[in-house]
Amino acid sequence: MNFRIFGNDKAPSLLLIPGLGVSYEIFLPLIRLTEDRFHIIAAEVDGFTLGKHTRFTSVDDQAAQIIAHIQANCNGHLDCAYGLSLGGKILSRILERNEIVIDHAILDAAPLLPLPDWLIDPLRYYQAANVWTCCHWTEFWKFVFRSHYFDVLLDECCKTWRWGGKQAVLDGYKSVYTSKLESISGEDIHFWYGTKEAFAAKPQVKHLLAVYPNAHVQIFSGMNHGQLLIDHPEEVAKRIAEAIYPQFYVKM
């Protein structure tokens, strides 16, 4: 795992963990909006790096690598951490392990529950085909596989495909959907999702509230998976700033 560092190293710390299939570059618009007031650590999840062939290991291993980095470089403390999808799953595991302190945590559409065994392989092979078509096919099949996504997210997936490929997607989905959040620790935990992904997100919210009743749930109207970050990074930046600077927040 690599870590890209941005911003002011004297400012409050912000960890960003990208979703499955995409690189840290999905955060670049958000980084540009926040680097003047944060010390930003953007994780490059194994299997989804740029310019380097890597293999995805497991959610727990990715969490362990991030924990080790924060212990070594940030005195074991983060002011805020934001994880998108798989990144939210990794962040939930970091919070579950409770080996570093995170003041504010945002789980954006994080999959916290396992899927039925019979569904895991069909889903992960479908998703691998989904990304492959965006890199290699056009017209009809590209339309079919993009039908429930939006172009920017899958275009981002194409960037990492040449470095981790099909195997990274398969291994990532298997690890994500065969584990369950058992407990979680933190002072301020948020779960975000969009109304267009509510079918998948609502069971995750129900489970999170069962293990952590004080979690804050935000639902974004008209948004699909990852769409708030991509289409409205200024809203994400605003909410992060409000969480860390509530007493003297200045609108961006």
PDB file of N, CA and C in Angstrom, residues 80-159:
ATOM      1  N   CYS A  80      -9.963  13.136  11.109  1.00  0.00           N
ATOM      2  CA  CYS A  80     -11.101  12.677  10.313  1.00  0.00           C
ATOM      3  C   CYS A  80     -10.643  11.609   9.330  1.00  0.00           C
ATOM      4  N   ALA A  81     -11.516  10.657   9.051  1.00  0.00           N
ATOM      5  CA  ALA A  81     -11.257   9.638   8.032  1.00  0.00           C
ATOM      6  C   ALA A  81     -12.523   9.439   7.217  1.00  0.00           C
ATOM      7  N   TYR A  82     -12.347   9.363   5.898  1.00  0.00           N
ATOM      8  CA  TYR A  82     -13.474   9.190   4.980  1.00  0.00           C
ATOM      9  C   TYR A  82     -13.177   7.996   4.075  1.00  0.00           C
ATOM     10  N   GLY A  83     -14.074   7.019   4.075  1.00  0.00           N
ATOM     11  CA  GLY A  83     -13.910   5.841   3.232  1.00  0.00           C
ATOM     12  C   GLY A  83     -15.094   5.666   2.316  1.00  0.00           C
ATOM     13  N   LEU A  84     -14.818   5.498   1.033  1.00  0.00           N
ATOM     14  CA  LEU A  84     -15.861   5.321   0.020  1.00  0.00           C
ATOM     15  C   LEU A  84     -16.014   3.844  -0.313  1.00  0.00           C
ATOM     16  N   SER A  85     -17.198   3.281  -0.108  1.00  0.00           N
ATOM     17  CA  SER A  85     -17.511   1.916  -0.502  1.00  0.00           C
ATOM     18  C   SER A  85     -16.519   0.931   0.129  1.00  0.00           C
ATOM     19  N   LEU A  86     -15.670   0.266  -0.672  1.00  0.00           N
ATOM     20  CA  LEU A  86     -14.634  -0.598  -0.101  1.00  0.00           C
ATOM     21  C   LEU A  86     -13.807   0.170   0.920  1.00  0.00           C
ATOM     22  N   GLY A  87     -13.509   1.431   0.629  1.00  0.00           N
ATOM     23  CA  GLY A  87     -12.774   2.256   1.579  1.00  0.00           C
ATOM     24  C   GLY A  87     -13.512   2.397   2.898  1.00  0.00           C
ATOM     25  N   GLY A  88     -14.845   2.478   2.829  1.00  0.00           N
ATOM     26  CA  GLY A  88     -15.650   2.516   4.044  1.00  0.00           C
ATOM     27  C   GLY A  88     -15.598   1.204   4.795  1.00  0.00           C
ATOM     28  N   LYS A  89     -15.553   0.111   4.050  1.00  0.00           N
ATOM     29  CA  LYS A  89     -15.411  -1.208   4.679  1.00  0.00           C
ATOM     30  C   LYS A  89     -14.079  -1.307   5.410  1.00  0.00           C
ATOM     31  N   ILE A  90     -13.002  -0.851   4.758  1.00  0.00           N
ATOM     32  CA  ILE A  90     -11.686  -0.861   5.394  1.00  0.00           C
ATOM     33  C   ILE A  90     -11.697   0.037   6.632  1.00  0.00           C
ATOM     34  N   LEU A  91     -12.313   1.210   6.504  1.00  0.00           N
ATOM     35  CA  LEU A  91     -12.394   2.131   7.638  1.00  0.00           C
ATOM     36  C   LEU A  91     -13.190   1.509   8.786  1.00  0.00           C
ATOM     37  N   SER A  92     -14.262   0.799   8.485  1.00  0.00           N
ATOM     38  CA  SER A  92     -15.044   0.153   9.543  1.00  0.00           C
ATOM     39  C   SER A  92     -14.197  -0.882  10.274  1.00  0.00           C
ATOM     40  N   ARG A  93     -13.319  -1.574   9.540  1.00  0.00           N
ATOM     41  CA  ARG A  93     -12.433  -2.560  10.175  1.00  0.00           C
ATOM     42  C   ARG A  93     -11.393  -1.872  11.047  1.00  0.00           C
ATOM     43  N   ILE A  94     -10.899  -0.712  10.611  1.00  0.00           N
ATOM     44  CA  ILE A  94      -9.969   0.069  11.437  1.00  0.00           C
ATOM     45  C   ILE A  94     -10.648   0.475  12.745  1.00  0.00           C
ATOM     46  N   LEU A  95     -11.888   0.936  12.649  1.00  0.00           N
ATOM     47  CA  LEU A  95     -12.638   1.328  13.838  1.00  0.00           C
ATOM     48  C   LEU A  95     -12.943   0.112  14.719  1.00  0.00           C
ATOM     49  N   GLU A  96     -13.184  -1.010  14.087  1.00  0.00           N
ATOM     50  CA  GLU A  96     -13.460  -2.232  14.839  1.00  0.00           C
ATOM     51  C   GLU A  96     -12.222  -2.687  15.628  1.00  0.00           C
ATOM     52  N   ARG A  97     -11.049  -2.560  15.018  1.00  0.00           N
ATOM     53  CA  ARG A  97      -9.818  -2.970  15.690  1.00  0.00           C
ATOM     54  C   ARG A  97      -9.431  -2.022  16.826  1.00  0.00           C
ATOM     55  N   ASN A  98      -9.822  -0.754  16.716  1.00  0.00           N
ATOM     56  CA  ASN A  98      -9.657   0.212  17.800  1.00  0.00           C
ATOM     57  C   ASN A  98      -8.193   0.334  18.260  1.00  0.00           C
ATOM     58  N   GLU A  99      -7.281   0.433  17.279  1.00  0.00           N
ATOM     59  CA  GLU A  99      -5.858   0.554  17.600  1.00  0.00           C
ATOM     60  C   GLU A  99      -5.316   1.958  17.365  1.00  0.00           C
ATOM     61  N   ILE A 100      -6.100   2.812  16.746  1.00  0.00           N
ATOM     62  CA  ILE A 100      -5.773   4.227  16.598  1.00  0.00           C
ATOM     63  C   ILE A 100      -7.011   5.033  16.950  1.00  0.00           C
ATOM     64  N   VAL A 101      -6.829   6.323  17.186  1.00  0.00           N
ATOM     65  CA  VAL A 101      -7.949   7.207  17.538  1.00  0.00           C
ATOM     66  C   VAL A 101      -8.381   7.989  16.299  1.00  0.00           C
ATOM     67  N   ILE A 102      -9.652   7.937  15.980  1.00  0.00           N
ATOM     68  CA  ILE A 102     -10.223   8.709  14.869  1.00  0.00           C
ATOM     69  C   ILE A 102     -11.368   9.539  15.429  1.00  0.00           C
ATOM     70  N   ASP A 103     -11.210  10.847  15.403  1.00  0.00           N
ATOM     71  CA  ASP A 103     -12.223  11.723  16.007  1.00  0.00           C
ATOM     72  C   ASP A 103     -13.542  11.711  15.234  1.00  0.00           C
ATOM     73  N   HIS A 104     -13.453  11.744  13.905  1.00  0.00           N
ATOM     74  CA  HIS A 104     -14.639  11.767  13.054  1.00  0.00           C
ATOM     75  C   HIS A 104     -14.446  10.758  11.922  1.00  0.00           C
ATOM     76  N   ALA A 105     -15.418   9.881  11.709  1.00  0.00           N
ATOM     77  CA  ALA A 105     -15.322   8.861  10.670  1.00  0.00           C
ATOM     78  C   ALA A 105     -16.565   8.900   9.789  1.00  0.00           C
ATOM     79  N   ILE A 106     -16.339   8.851   8.476  1.00  0.00           N
ATOM     80  CA  ILE A 106     -17.439   8.862   7.510  1.00  0.00           C
ATOM     81  C   ILE A 106     -17.363   7.595   6.674  1.00  0.00           C
ATOM     82  N   LEU A 107     -18.385   6.760   6.778  1.00  0.00           N
ATOM     83  CA  LEU A 107     -18.508   5.541   5.982  1.00  0.00           C
ATOM     84  C   LEU A 107     -19.495   5.841   4.859  1.00  0.00           C
ATOM     85  N   ASP A 108     -18.987   6.030   3.653  1.00  0.00           N
ATOM     86  CA  ASP A 108     -19.841   6.377   2.518  1.00  0.00           C
ATOM     87  C   ASP A 108     -20.223   5.095   1.786  1.00  0.00           C
ATOM     88  N   ALA A 109     -21.479   4.657   1.986  1.00  0.00           N
ATOM     89  CA  ALA A 109     -22.018   3.457   1.346  1.00  0.00           C
ATOM     90  C   ALA A 109     -21.132   2.236   1.590  1.00  0.00           C
ATOM     91  N   ALA A 110     -20.675   2.080   2.819  1.00  0.00           N
ATOM     92  CA  ALA A 110     -19.790   0.966   3.157  1.00  0.00           C
ATOM     93  C   ALA A 110     -20.581  -0.336   3.270  1.00  0.00           C
ATOM     94  N   PRO A 111     -20.115  -1.405   2.632  1.00  0.00           N
ATOM     95  CA  PRO A 111     -20.766  -2.719   2.794  1.00  0.00           C
ATOM     96  C   PRO A 111     -20.295  -3.371   4.093  1.00  0.00           C
ATOM     97  N   LEU A 112     -21.166  -3.440   5.070  1.00  0.00           N
ATOM     98  CA  LEU A 112     -20.794  -3.925   6.404  1.00  0.00           C
ATOM     99  C   LEU A 112     -21.226  -5.359   6.658  1.00  0.00           C
ATOM    100  N   LEU A 113     -22.057  -5.908   5.767  1.00  0.00           N
ATOM    101  CA  LEU A 113     -22.598  -7.251   5.944  1.00  0.00           C
ATOM    102  C   LEU A 113     -22.117  -8.191   4.837  1.00  0.00           C
ATOM    103  N   PRO A 114     -21.995  -9.482   5.125  1.00  0.00           N
ATOM    104  CA  PRO A 114     -21.664 -10.450   4.066  1.00  0.00           C
ATOM    105  C   PRO A 114     -22.881 -10.726   3.186  1.00  0.00           C
ATOM    106  N   LEU A 115     -22.619 -11.219   1.998  1.00  0.00           N
ATOM    107  CA  LEU A 115     -23.680 -11.677   1.111  1.00  0.00           C
ATOM    108  C   LEU A 115     -23.873 -13.188   1.278  1.00  0.00           C
ATOM    109  N   PRO A 116     -25.009 -13.710   0.861  1.00  0.00           N
ATOM    110  CA  PRO A 116     -25.168 -15.168   0.843  1.00  0.00           C
ATOM    111  C   PRO A 116     -24.071 -15.813  -0.018  1.00  0.00           C
ATOM    112  N   ASP A 117     -23.592 -16.954   0.396  1.00  0.00           N
ATOM    113  CA  ASP A 117     -22.482 -17.611  -0.309  1.00  0.00           C
ATOM    114  C   ASP A 117     -22.765 -17.798  -1.798  1.00  0.00           C
ATOM    115  N   TRP A 118     -24.007 -18.133  -2.135  1.00  0.00           N
ATOM    116  CA  TRP A 118     -24.334 -18.434  -3.526  1.00  0.00           C
ATOM    117  C   TRP A 118     -24.265 -17.201  -4.433  1.00  0.00           C
ATOM    118  N   LEU A 119     -24.305 -16.009  -3.809  1.00  0.00           N
ATOM    119  CA  LEU A 119     -24.340 -14.778  -4.602  1.00  0.00           C
ATOM    120  C   LEU A 119     -22.958 -14.160  -4.807  1.00  0.00           C
ATOM    121  N   ILE A 120     -21.991 -14.526  -3.989  1.00  0.00           N
ATOM    122  CA  ILE A 120     -20.690 -13.855  -4.012  1.00  0.00           C
ATOM    123  C   ILE A 120     -19.981 -14.026  -5.347  1.00  0.00           C
ATOM    124  N   ASP A 121     -19.849 -15.250  -5.837  1.00  0.00           N
ATOM    125  CA  ASP A 121     -19.128 -15.461  -7.102  1.00  0.00           C
ATOM    126  C   ASP A 121     -19.824 -14.815  -8.294  1.00  0.00           C
ATOM    127  N   PRO A 122     -21.158 -14.986  -8.455  1.00  0.00           N
ATOM    128  CA  PRO A 122     -21.803 -14.287  -9.573  1.00  0.00           C
ATOM    129  C   PRO A 122     -21.588 -12.781  -9.534  1.00  0.00           C
ATOM    130  N   LEU A 123     -21.655 -12.173  -8.345  1.00  0.00           N
ATOM    131  CA  LEU A 123     -21.503 -10.730  -8.239  1.00  0.00           C
ATOM    132  C   LEU A 123     -20.087 -10.300  -8.590  1.00  0.00           C
ATOM    133  N   ARG A 124     -19.084 -10.989  -8.056  1.00  0.00           N
ATOM    134  CA  ARG A 124     -17.717 -10.525  -8.301  1.00  0.00           C
ATOM    135  C   ARG A 124     -17.289 -10.748  -9.745  1.00  0.00           C
ATOM    136  N   TYR A 125     -17.767 -11.826 -10.386  1.00  0.00           N
ATOM    137  CA  TYR A 125     -17.436 -12.004 -11.798  1.00  0.00           C
ATOM    138  C   TYR A 125     -18.198 -11.010 -12.671  1.00  0.00           C
ATOM    139  N   TYR A 126     -19.415 -10.674 -12.273  1.00  0.00           N
ATOM    140  CA  TYR A 126     -20.169  -9.659 -12.996  1.00  0.00           C
ATOM    141  C   TYR A 126     -19.458  -8.316 -12.920  1.00  0.00           C
ATOM    142  N   GLN A 127     -18.986  -7.944 -11.738  1.00  0.00           N
ATOM    143  CA  GLN A 127     -18.330  -6.654 -11.585  1.00  0.00           C
ATOM    144  C   GLN A 127     -17.008  -6.605 -12.343  1.00  0.00           C
ATOM    145  N   ALA A 128     -16.287  -7.728 -12.390  1.00  0.00           N
ATOM    146  CA  ALA A 128     -15.059  -7.768 -13.179  1.00  0.00           C
ATOM    147  C   ALA A 128     -15.378  -7.551 -14.659  1.00  0.00           C
ATOM    148  N   ALA A 129     -16.440  -8.195 -15.136  1.00  0.00           N
ATOM    149  CA  ALA A 129     -16.859  -8.000 -16.527  1.00  0.00           C
ATOM    150  C   ALA A 129     -17.315  -6.571 -16.762  1.00  0.00           C
ATOM    151  N   ASN A 130     -17.964  -5.997 -15.762  1.00  0.00           N
ATOM    152  CA  ASN A 130     -18.458  -4.626 -15.841  1.00  0.00           C
ATOM    153  C   ASN A 130     -17.320  -3.653 -16.166  1.00  0.00           C
ATOM    154  N   VAL A 131     -16.227  -3.768 -15.418  1.00  0.00           N
ATOM    155  CA  VAL A 131     -15.095  -2.871 -15.641  1.00  0.00           C
ATOM    156  C   VAL A 131     -14.384  -3.209 -16.946  1.00  0.00           C
ATOM    157  N   TRP A 132     -14.228  -4.503 -17.232  1.00  0.00           N
ATOM    158  CA  TRP A 132     -13.521  -4.919 -18.448  1.00  0.00           C
ATOM    159  C   TRP A 132     -14.183  -4.335 -19.692  1.00  0.00           C
ATOM    160  N   THR A 133     -15.511  -4.344 -19.720  1.00  0.00           N
ATOM    161  CA  THR A 133     -16.209  -3.832 -20.894  1.00  0.00           C
ATOM    162  C   THR A 133     -15.935  -2.352 -21.113  1.00  0.00           C
ATOM    163  N   CYS A 134     -15.740  -1.621 -20.022  1.00  0.00           N
ATOM    164  CA  CYS A 134     -15.480  -0.190 -20.158  1.00  0.00           C
ATOM    165  C   CYS A 134     -14.125   0.075 -20.783  1.00  0.00           C
ATOM    166  N   CYS A 135     -13.216  -0.877 -20.622  1.00  0.00           N
ATOM    167  CA  CYS A 135     -11.875  -0.718 -21.183  1.00  0.00           C
ATOM    168  C   CYS A 135     -11.764  -1.265 -22.604  1.00  0.00           C
ATOM    169  N   HIS A 136     -12.626  -2.228 -22.966  1.00  0.00           N
ATOM    170  CA  HIS A 136     -12.407  -2.964 -24.212  1.00  0.00           C
ATOM    171  C   HIS A 136     -13.599  -2.979 -25.169  1.00  0.00           C
ATOM    172  N   TRP A 137     -14.804  -2.880 -24.683  1.00  0.00           N
ATOM    173  CA  TRP A 137     -15.963  -2.992 -25.549  1.00  0.00           C
ATOM    174  C   TRP A 137     -16.636  -1.640 -25.751  1.00  0.00           C
ATOM    175  N   THR A 138     -17.452  -1.580 -26.764  1.00  0.00           N
ATOM    176  CA  THR A 138     -18.201  -0.358 -27.035  1.00  0.00           C
ATOM    177  C   THR A 138     -19.654  -0.695 -27.361  1.00  0.00           C
ATOM    178  N   GLU A 139     -20.427   0.351 -27.577  1.00  0.00           N
ATOM    179  CA  GLU A 139     -21.801   0.249 -28.036  1.00  0.00           C
ATOM    180  C   GLU A 139     -22.680  -0.622 -27.132  1.00  0.00           C
ATOM    181  N   PHE A 140     -23.309  -1.678 -27.661  1.00  0.00           N
ATOM    182  CA  PHE A 140     -24.366  -2.393 -26.952  1.00  0.00           C
ATOM    183  C   PHE A 140     -23.916  -2.946 -25.612  1.00  0.00           C
ATOM    184  N   TRP A 141     -22.826  -3.719 -25.593  1.00  0.00           N
ATOM    185  CA  TRP A 141     -22.410  -4.363 -24.344  1.00  0.00           C
ATOM    186  C   TRP A 141     -21.935  -3.353 -23.317  1.00  0.00           C
ATOM    187  N   LYS A 142     -21.306  -2.296 -23.789  1.00  0.00           N
ATOM    188  CA  LYS A 142     -20.878  -1.254 -22.869  1.00  0.00           C
ATOM    189  C   LYS A 142     -22.104  -0.603 -22.224  1.00  0.00           C
ATOM    190  N   PHE A 143     -23.143  -0.383 -23.020  1.00  0.00           N
ATOM    191  CA  PHE A 143     -24.383   0.191 -22.489  1.00  0.00           C
ATOM    192  C   PHE A 143     -25.009  -0.747 -21.464  1.00  0.00           C
ATOM    193  N   VAL A 144     -25.038  -2.045 -21.751  1.00  0.00           N
ATOM    194  CA  VAL A 144     -25.652  -3.015 -20.844  1.00  0.00           C
ATOM    195  C   VAL A 144     -24.949  -3.019 -19.499  1.00  0.00           C
ATOM    196  N   PHE A 145     -23.627  -3.065 -19.510  1.00  0.00           N
ATOM    197  CA  PHE A 145     -22.899  -3.163 -18.250  1.00  0.00           C
ATOM    198  C   PHE A 145     -22.818  -1.838 -17.506  1.00  0.00           C
ATOM    199  N   ARG A 146     -23.021  -0.744 -18.196  1.00  0.00           N
ATOM    200  CA  ARG A 146     -23.013   0.558 -17.522  1.00  0.00           C
ATOM    201  C   ARG A 146     -24.399   0.982 -17.064  1.00  0.00           C
ATOM    202  N   SER A 147     -25.382   0.162 -17.285  1.00  0.00           N
ATOM    203  CA  SER A 147     -26.761   0.600 -17.104  1.00  0.00           C
ATOM    204  C   SER A 147     -27.085   1.048 -15.685  1.00  0.00           C
ATOM    205  N   HIS A 148     -26.421   0.490 -14.660  1.00  0.00           N
ATOM    206  CA  HIS A 148     -26.737   0.906 -13.300  1.00  0.00           C
ATOM    207  C   HIS A 148     -25.583   1.667 -12.650  1.00  0.00           C
ATOM    208  N   TYR A 149     -24.637   2.130 -13.442  1.00  0.00           N
ATOM    209  CA  TYR A 149     -23.553   2.977 -12.966  1.00  0.00           C
ATOM    210  C   TYR A 149     -23.581   4.285 -13.754  1.00  0.00           C
ATOM    211  N   PHE A 150     -22.685   5.183 -13.434  1.00  0.00           N
ATOM    212  CA  PHE A 150     -22.546   6.382 -14.230  1.00  0.00           C
ATOM    213  C   PHE A 150     -21.107   6.443 -14.737  1.00  0.00           C
ATOM    214  N   ASP A 151     -20.916   7.106 -15.875  1.00  0.00           N
ATOM    215  CA  ASP A 151     -19.682   6.985 -16.634  1.00  0.00           C
ATOM    216  C   ASP A 151     -18.423   7.326 -15.847  1.00  0.00           C
ATOM    217  N   VAL A 152     -18.452   8.380 -15.053  1.00  0.00           N
ATOM    218  CA  VAL A 152     -17.230   8.828 -14.396  1.00  0.00           C
ATOM    219  C   VAL A 152     -16.663   7.751 -13.496  1.00  0.00           C
ATOM    220  N   LEU A 153     -17.516   7.062 -12.733  1.00  0.00           N
ATOM    221  CA  LEU A 153     -17.036   6.052 -11.800  1.00  0.00           C
ATOM    222  C   LEU A 153     -16.349   4.907 -12.540  1.00  0.00           C
ATOM    223  N   LEU A 154     -16.943   4.444 -13.626  1.00  0.00           N
ATOM    224  CA  LEU A 154     -16.334   3.347 -14.360  1.00  0.00           C
ATOM    225  C   LEU A 154     -15.123   3.810 -15.161  1.00  0.00           C
ATOM    226  N   ASP A 155     -15.109   5.042 -15.595  1.00  0.00           N
ATOM    227  CA  ASP A 155     -13.907   5.582 -16.237  1.00  0.00           C
ATOM    228  C   ASP A 155     -12.740   5.590 -15.255  1.00  0.00           C
ATOM    229  N   GLU A 156     -13.026   5.899 -13.977  1.00  0.00           N
ATOM    230  CA  GLU A 156     -11.993   5.842 -12.950  1.00  0.00           C
ATOM    231  C   GLU A 156     -11.477   4.419 -12.777  1.00  0.00           C
ATOM    232  N   CYS A 157     -12.376   3.444 -12.859  1.00  0.00           N
ATOM    233  CA  CYS A 157     -11.974   2.036 -12.728  1.00  0.00           C
ATOM    234  C   CYS A 157     -10.989   1.625 -13.820  1.00  0.00           C
ATOM    235  N   CYS A 158     -11.134   2.207 -15.005  1.00  0.00           N
ATOM    236  CA  CYS A 158     -10.244   1.856 -16.112  1.00  0.00           C
ATOM    237  C   CYS A 158      -8.791   2.231 -15.818  1.00  0.00           C
ATOM    238  N   LYS A 159      -8.591   3.248 -14.997  1.00  0.00           N
ATOM    239  CA  LYS A 159      -7.227   3.677 -14.692  1.00  0.00           C
ATOM    240  C   LYS A 159      -6.438   2.594 -13.961  1.00  0.00           C
TER     241      LYS A 159
END
